[in-house]
XYZ file of C-alpha atoms in Angstrom:
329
model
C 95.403 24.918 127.871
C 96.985 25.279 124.754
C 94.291 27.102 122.906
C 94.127 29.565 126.591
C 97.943 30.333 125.814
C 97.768 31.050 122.346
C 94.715 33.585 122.911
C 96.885 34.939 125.715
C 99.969 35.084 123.588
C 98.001 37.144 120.982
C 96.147 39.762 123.406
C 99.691 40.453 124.779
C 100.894 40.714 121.215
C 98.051 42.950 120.518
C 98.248 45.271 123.485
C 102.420 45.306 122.945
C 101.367 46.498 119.190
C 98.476 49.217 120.162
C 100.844 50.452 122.829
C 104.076 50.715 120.338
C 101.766 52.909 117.786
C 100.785 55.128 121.071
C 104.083 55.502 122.034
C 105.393 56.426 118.105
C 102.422 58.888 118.019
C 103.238 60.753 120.910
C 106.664 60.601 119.678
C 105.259 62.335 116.454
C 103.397 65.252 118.059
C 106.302 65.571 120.072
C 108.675 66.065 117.413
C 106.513 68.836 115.980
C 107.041 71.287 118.895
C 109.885 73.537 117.853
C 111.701 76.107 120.601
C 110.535 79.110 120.750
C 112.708 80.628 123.674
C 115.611 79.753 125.810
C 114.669 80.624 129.473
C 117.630 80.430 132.643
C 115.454 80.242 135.842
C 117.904 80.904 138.771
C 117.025 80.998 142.295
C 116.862 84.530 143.995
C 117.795 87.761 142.854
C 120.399 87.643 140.072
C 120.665 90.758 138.841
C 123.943 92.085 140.228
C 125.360 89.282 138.635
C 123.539 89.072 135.345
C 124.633 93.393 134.596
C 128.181 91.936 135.462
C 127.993 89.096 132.854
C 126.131 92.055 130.009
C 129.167 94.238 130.504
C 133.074 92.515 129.956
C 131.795 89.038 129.271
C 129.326 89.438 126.637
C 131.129 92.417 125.093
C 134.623 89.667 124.647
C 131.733 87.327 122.454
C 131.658 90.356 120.188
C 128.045 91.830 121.539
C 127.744 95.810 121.434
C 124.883 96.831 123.652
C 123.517 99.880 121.866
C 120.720 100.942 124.288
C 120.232 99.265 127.577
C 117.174 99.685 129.325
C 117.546 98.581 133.204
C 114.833 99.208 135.493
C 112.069 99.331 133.280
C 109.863 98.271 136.318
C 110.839 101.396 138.228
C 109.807 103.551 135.098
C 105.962 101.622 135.213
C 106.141 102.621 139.289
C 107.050 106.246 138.448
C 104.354 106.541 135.105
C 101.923 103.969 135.831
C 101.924 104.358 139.857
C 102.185 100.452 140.570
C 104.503 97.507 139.563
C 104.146 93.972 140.005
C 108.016 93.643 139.108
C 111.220 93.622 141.570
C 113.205 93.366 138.102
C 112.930 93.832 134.912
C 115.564 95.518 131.895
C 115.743 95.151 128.468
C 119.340 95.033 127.405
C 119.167 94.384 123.338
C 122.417 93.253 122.257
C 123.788 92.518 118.676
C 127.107 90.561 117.655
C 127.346 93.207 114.474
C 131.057 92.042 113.132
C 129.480 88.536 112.697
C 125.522 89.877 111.517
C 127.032 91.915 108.881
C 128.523 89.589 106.761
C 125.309 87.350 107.506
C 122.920 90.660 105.870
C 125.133 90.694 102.782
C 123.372 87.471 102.694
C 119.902 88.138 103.880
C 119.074 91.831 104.976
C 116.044 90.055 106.815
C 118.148 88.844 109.779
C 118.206 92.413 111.080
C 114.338 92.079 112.202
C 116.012 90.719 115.578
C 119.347 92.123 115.543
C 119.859 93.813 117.839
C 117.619 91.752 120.470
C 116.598 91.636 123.817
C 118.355 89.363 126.115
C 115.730 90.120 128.986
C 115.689 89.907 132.987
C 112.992 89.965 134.718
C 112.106 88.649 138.462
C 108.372 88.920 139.807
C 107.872 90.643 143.210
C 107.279 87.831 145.732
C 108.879 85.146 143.664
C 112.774 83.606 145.206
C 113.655 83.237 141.371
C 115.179 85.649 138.446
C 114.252 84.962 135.217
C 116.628 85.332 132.511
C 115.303 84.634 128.385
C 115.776 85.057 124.579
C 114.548 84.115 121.447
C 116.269 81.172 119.858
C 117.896 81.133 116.832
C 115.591 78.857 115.500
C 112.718 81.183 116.101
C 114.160 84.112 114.596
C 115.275 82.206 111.348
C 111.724 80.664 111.067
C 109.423 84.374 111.916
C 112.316 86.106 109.764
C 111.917 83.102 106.274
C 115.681 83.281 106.050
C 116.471 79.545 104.099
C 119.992 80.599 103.745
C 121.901 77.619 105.276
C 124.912 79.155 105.794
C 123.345 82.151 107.347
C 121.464 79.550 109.462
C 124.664 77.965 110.776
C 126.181 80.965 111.535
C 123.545 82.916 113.312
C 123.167 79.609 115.160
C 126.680 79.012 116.270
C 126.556 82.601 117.624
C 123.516 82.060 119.656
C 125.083 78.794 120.970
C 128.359 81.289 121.750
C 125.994 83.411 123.984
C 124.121 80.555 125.657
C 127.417 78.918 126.927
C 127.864 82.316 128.450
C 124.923 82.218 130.094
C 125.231 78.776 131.216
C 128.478 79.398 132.475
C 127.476 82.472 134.334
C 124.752 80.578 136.255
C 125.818 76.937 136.793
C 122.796 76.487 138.830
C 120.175 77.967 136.718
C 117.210 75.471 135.236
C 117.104 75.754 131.649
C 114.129 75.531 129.898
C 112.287 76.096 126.386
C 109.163 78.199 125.579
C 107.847 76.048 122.306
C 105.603 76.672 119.122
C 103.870 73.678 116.726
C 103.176 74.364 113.242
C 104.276 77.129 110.109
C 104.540 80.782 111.205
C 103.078 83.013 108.971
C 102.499 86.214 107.615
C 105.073 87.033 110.337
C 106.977 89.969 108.673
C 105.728 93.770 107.593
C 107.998 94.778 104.100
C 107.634 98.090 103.077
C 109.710 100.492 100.167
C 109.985 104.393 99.291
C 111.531 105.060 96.166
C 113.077 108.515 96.655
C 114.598 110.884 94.006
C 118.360 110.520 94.946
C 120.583 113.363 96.244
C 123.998 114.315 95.492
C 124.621 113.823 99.184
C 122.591 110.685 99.951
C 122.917 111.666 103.351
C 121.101 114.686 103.033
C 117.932 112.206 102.127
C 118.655 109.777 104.951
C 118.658 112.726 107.260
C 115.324 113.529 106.093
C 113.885 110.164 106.405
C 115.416 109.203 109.502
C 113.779 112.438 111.590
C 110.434 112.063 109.363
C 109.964 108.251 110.683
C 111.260 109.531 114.458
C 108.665 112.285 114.056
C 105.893 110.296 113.094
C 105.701 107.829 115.529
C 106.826 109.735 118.340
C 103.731 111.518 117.274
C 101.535 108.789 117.578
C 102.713 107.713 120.760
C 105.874 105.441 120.441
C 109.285 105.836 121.562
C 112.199 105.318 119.523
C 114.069 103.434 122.304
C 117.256 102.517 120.535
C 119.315 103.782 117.223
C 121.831 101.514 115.428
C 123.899 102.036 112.219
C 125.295 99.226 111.026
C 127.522 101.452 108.187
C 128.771 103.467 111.010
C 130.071 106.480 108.470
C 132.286 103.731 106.974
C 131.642 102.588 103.058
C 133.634 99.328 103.323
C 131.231 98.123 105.955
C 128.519 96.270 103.945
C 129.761 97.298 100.660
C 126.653 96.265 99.276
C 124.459 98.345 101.334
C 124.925 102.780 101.165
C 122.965 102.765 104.352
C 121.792 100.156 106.903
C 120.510 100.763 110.254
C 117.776 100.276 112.635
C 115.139 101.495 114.693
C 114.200 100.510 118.317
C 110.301 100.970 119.048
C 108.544 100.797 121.997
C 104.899 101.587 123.070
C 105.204 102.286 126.614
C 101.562 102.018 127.502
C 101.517 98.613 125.215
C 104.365 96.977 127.019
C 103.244 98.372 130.909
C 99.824 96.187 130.065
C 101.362 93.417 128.507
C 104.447 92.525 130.706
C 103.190 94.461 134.055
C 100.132 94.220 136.838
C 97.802 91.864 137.038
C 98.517 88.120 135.252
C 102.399 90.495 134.104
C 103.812 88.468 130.891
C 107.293 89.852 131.546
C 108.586 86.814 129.471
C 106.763 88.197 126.199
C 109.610 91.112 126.537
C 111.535 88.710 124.442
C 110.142 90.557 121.848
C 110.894 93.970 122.926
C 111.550 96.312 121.749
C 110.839 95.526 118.165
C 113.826 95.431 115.861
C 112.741 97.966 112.832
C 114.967 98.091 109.945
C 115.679 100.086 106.644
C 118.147 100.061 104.039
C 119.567 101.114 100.375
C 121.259 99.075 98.088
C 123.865 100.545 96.689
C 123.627 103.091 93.894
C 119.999 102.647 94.294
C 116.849 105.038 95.060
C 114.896 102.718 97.017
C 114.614 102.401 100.855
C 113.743 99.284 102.101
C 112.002 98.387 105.356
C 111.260 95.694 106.923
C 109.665 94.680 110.643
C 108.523 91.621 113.007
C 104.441 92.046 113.306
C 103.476 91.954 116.631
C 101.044 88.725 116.051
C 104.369 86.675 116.746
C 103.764 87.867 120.307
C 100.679 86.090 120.348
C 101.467 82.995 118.425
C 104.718 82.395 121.050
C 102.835 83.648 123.999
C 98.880 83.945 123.868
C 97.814 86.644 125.599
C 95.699 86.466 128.221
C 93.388 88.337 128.483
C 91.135 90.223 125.873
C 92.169 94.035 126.595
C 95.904 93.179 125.548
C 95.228 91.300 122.615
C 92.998 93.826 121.463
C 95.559 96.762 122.179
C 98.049 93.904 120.074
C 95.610 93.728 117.497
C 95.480 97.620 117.249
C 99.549 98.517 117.027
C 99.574 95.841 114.240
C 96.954 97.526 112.695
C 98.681 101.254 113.458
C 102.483 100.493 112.524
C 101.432 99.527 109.182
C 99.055 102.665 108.468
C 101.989 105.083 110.001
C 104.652 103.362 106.963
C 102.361 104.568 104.755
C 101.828 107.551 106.627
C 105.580 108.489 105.491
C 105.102 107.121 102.014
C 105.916 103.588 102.211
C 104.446 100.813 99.890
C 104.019 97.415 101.065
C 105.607 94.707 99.366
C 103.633 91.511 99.550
C-alpha cells in the first residue's frame, strides 16, 4: 500500500508539473498577441448617435475633423449599383495641437494622423460597428521608439476611447490582434528641389503635380491637411508640413463592400500620406503606410483583393517616382 501511494503521489506530481508547463506555454503565446484595433460593437443602428458624439464631443478632446466621409455605402449603391452596407463613413480625425509637438519629435507619427475612426453596420445585422487603430499599432507600423512620443500619443488615444466608452455604455469592446515584428511597413521617399525665393511658389507646384498625378491614375485625393496652417510659429522646425488623403475608390468598394465586405479593414482608410521641409532646407520629404499592413492586420480573403492590394503597393511607389521622388531605404 505504501509503495501504491507513493507511485500515486508521483503520477499526480507529474501530471500537476506537465499541466503547469501547458498552462505557462499558453500563457507565452498568449502574451505575444499584441492589439491591433479597438472595436465598440453596439446593438442596432447607432449612427445618429455616433455623428452626435464626432461633432461637440470629440471636437472638446481637441479632434479637428478635416474631411468626413458619411455614407460611403450610398456612394458604392450609386457607382457600383449594389451595397451590402446599411452604414458605413469614414470620419478621419486628428488631435493636431497635441500631434504637433509630438512631429517635432518624430515627423513619422503623421502616417496615421489624421485617422479614420470608422462606422460601419452590415445590412441584415441588429449591430453597428464602431473601430480604430490602436496606438500601439500605429507606433509599431510607424518605428517611432520615442518614449515620450509613445506616452503621449497613447494618453490621447486613451482620451478618445473614454469618449467612446462613455458614449455607448452598452457597447462590447473588443481587440483585433497581430503576433510577431511588422516590417517593411513604411514607403520613405525625398525630392531635393532648387529652392525659391517664395518657397510657396514650389510647394504650389508640388502640391498640384502629386494631386495631378494620381488623380490621373485613378485615385482620389479625399482629404487635405496643413499642419503649418500659413503660420511660421507652428512647427518651427518644419517650413511646410501637411498631408494627403488617398483613396482608390474601386480598391476600397472590393475590399470593404459585396460579397465576404471587410468594412473593418477601413481602419486603414484612407491612407494618411505625408510630406514635409525642414527648415531652410531644399528637400521634401515623404513618407506613407504600405498597404501590406492591411493584410498583415486583416488577411484578405479572397485572391482578387489581395492581388488588386498587391498591385496599388506596387503602383503608389512607381507614381513617387513618377514625380521625381527617391526612395530612402
Amino acid at each position: 500500500m505504501k509503495n501504491l501511494k507513493k507511485i500515486l503521489e508521483s503520477i499526480l506530481f507529474i501530471a500537476v508539473s506537465v499541466s503547469g508547463l501547458f498552462a505557462a506555454g499558453n500563457a507565452s503565446v498568449a502574451s505575444t498577441a499584441k492589439k491591433s484595433t479597438i472595436v465598440y460593437t453596439i446593438k442596432g443602428n447607432a449612427e445618429e448617435r455616433y455623428y452626435t458624439m464626432m461633432d461637440k464631443p470629440v471636437k472638446a478632446l481637441g479632434y479637428r475633423l478635416p474631411d468626413p466621409r458619411k455614407h460611403v455605402n450610398q456612394v458604392y449603391k450609386e457607382q457600383y449599383g449594389s451595397t451590402t452596407l446599411e452604414v458605413l463613413s469614414f470620419m478621419t480625425i486628428v488631435n493636431d495641437k497635441k500631434v504637433k509637438p509630438l512631429l517635432e519629435i518624430d515627423p513619422k507619427l503623421a502616417g496615421f494622423n489624421p485617422f479614420n475612426l470608422v462606422i460601419y453596420k452590415h445590412e441584415g445585422k441588429d449591430e453597428t460597428v464602431i473601430s480604430h487603430l490602436t496606438a500601439s499599432a500605429i507606433i509599431d507600423m510607424l518605428g517611432i521608439t520615442d518614449q515620450k512620443v509613445i506616452t503621449e500619443y497613447t494618453k490621447q488615444m486613451e482620451e478618445l476611447d473614454a469618449l467612446v466608452a462613455k458614449t455607448f455604455p452598452s457597447a462590447v469592446v473588443s481587440h483585433g490582434t497581430y503576433e510577431g515584428a511588422v516590417e517593411n511597413t513604411m514607403m520613405h521617399y525625398e525630392i531635393t528641389f532648387d529652392r525659391p525665393e517664395d518657397l510657396d511658389d514650389y510647394i504650389d507646384e508640388i502640391q498640384e503635380k502629386v494631386d495631378d498625378t494620381f488623380t490621373e491614375k485613378g485615385y482620389i485625393m479625399a482629404g487635405f491637411f496643413d499642419y503649418k496652417q500659413g503660420k511660421p510659429d507652428l512647427l518651427p522646425s518644419y517650413d511646410a508640413f501637411w498631408t494627403f488623403s488617398l483613396c482608390h475608390f474601386p480598391y476600397s468598394y472590393s475590399v470593404f463592400d459585396n460579397e465576404g465586405a471587410m468594412p473593418e479593414a477601413a481602419v486603414f482608410a484612407p491612407c494618411t500620406m505625408y510630406m514635409y521641409i525642414k527648415k531652410d532646407t531644399n528637400t521634401l520629404v515623404i513618407g506613407m503606410p504600405r498597404l501590406a499592413n492591411w493584410n498583415r492586420f486583416f488577411t484578405m480573403n479572397n485572391q482578387k483583393r489581395a492581388d488588386f492590394l498587391n498591385k496599388l503597393d506596387k503602383d503608389i511607389p512607381a507614381t513617387f517616382i513618377e514625380i521625381g521622388a527617391k526612395e530612402i531605404k
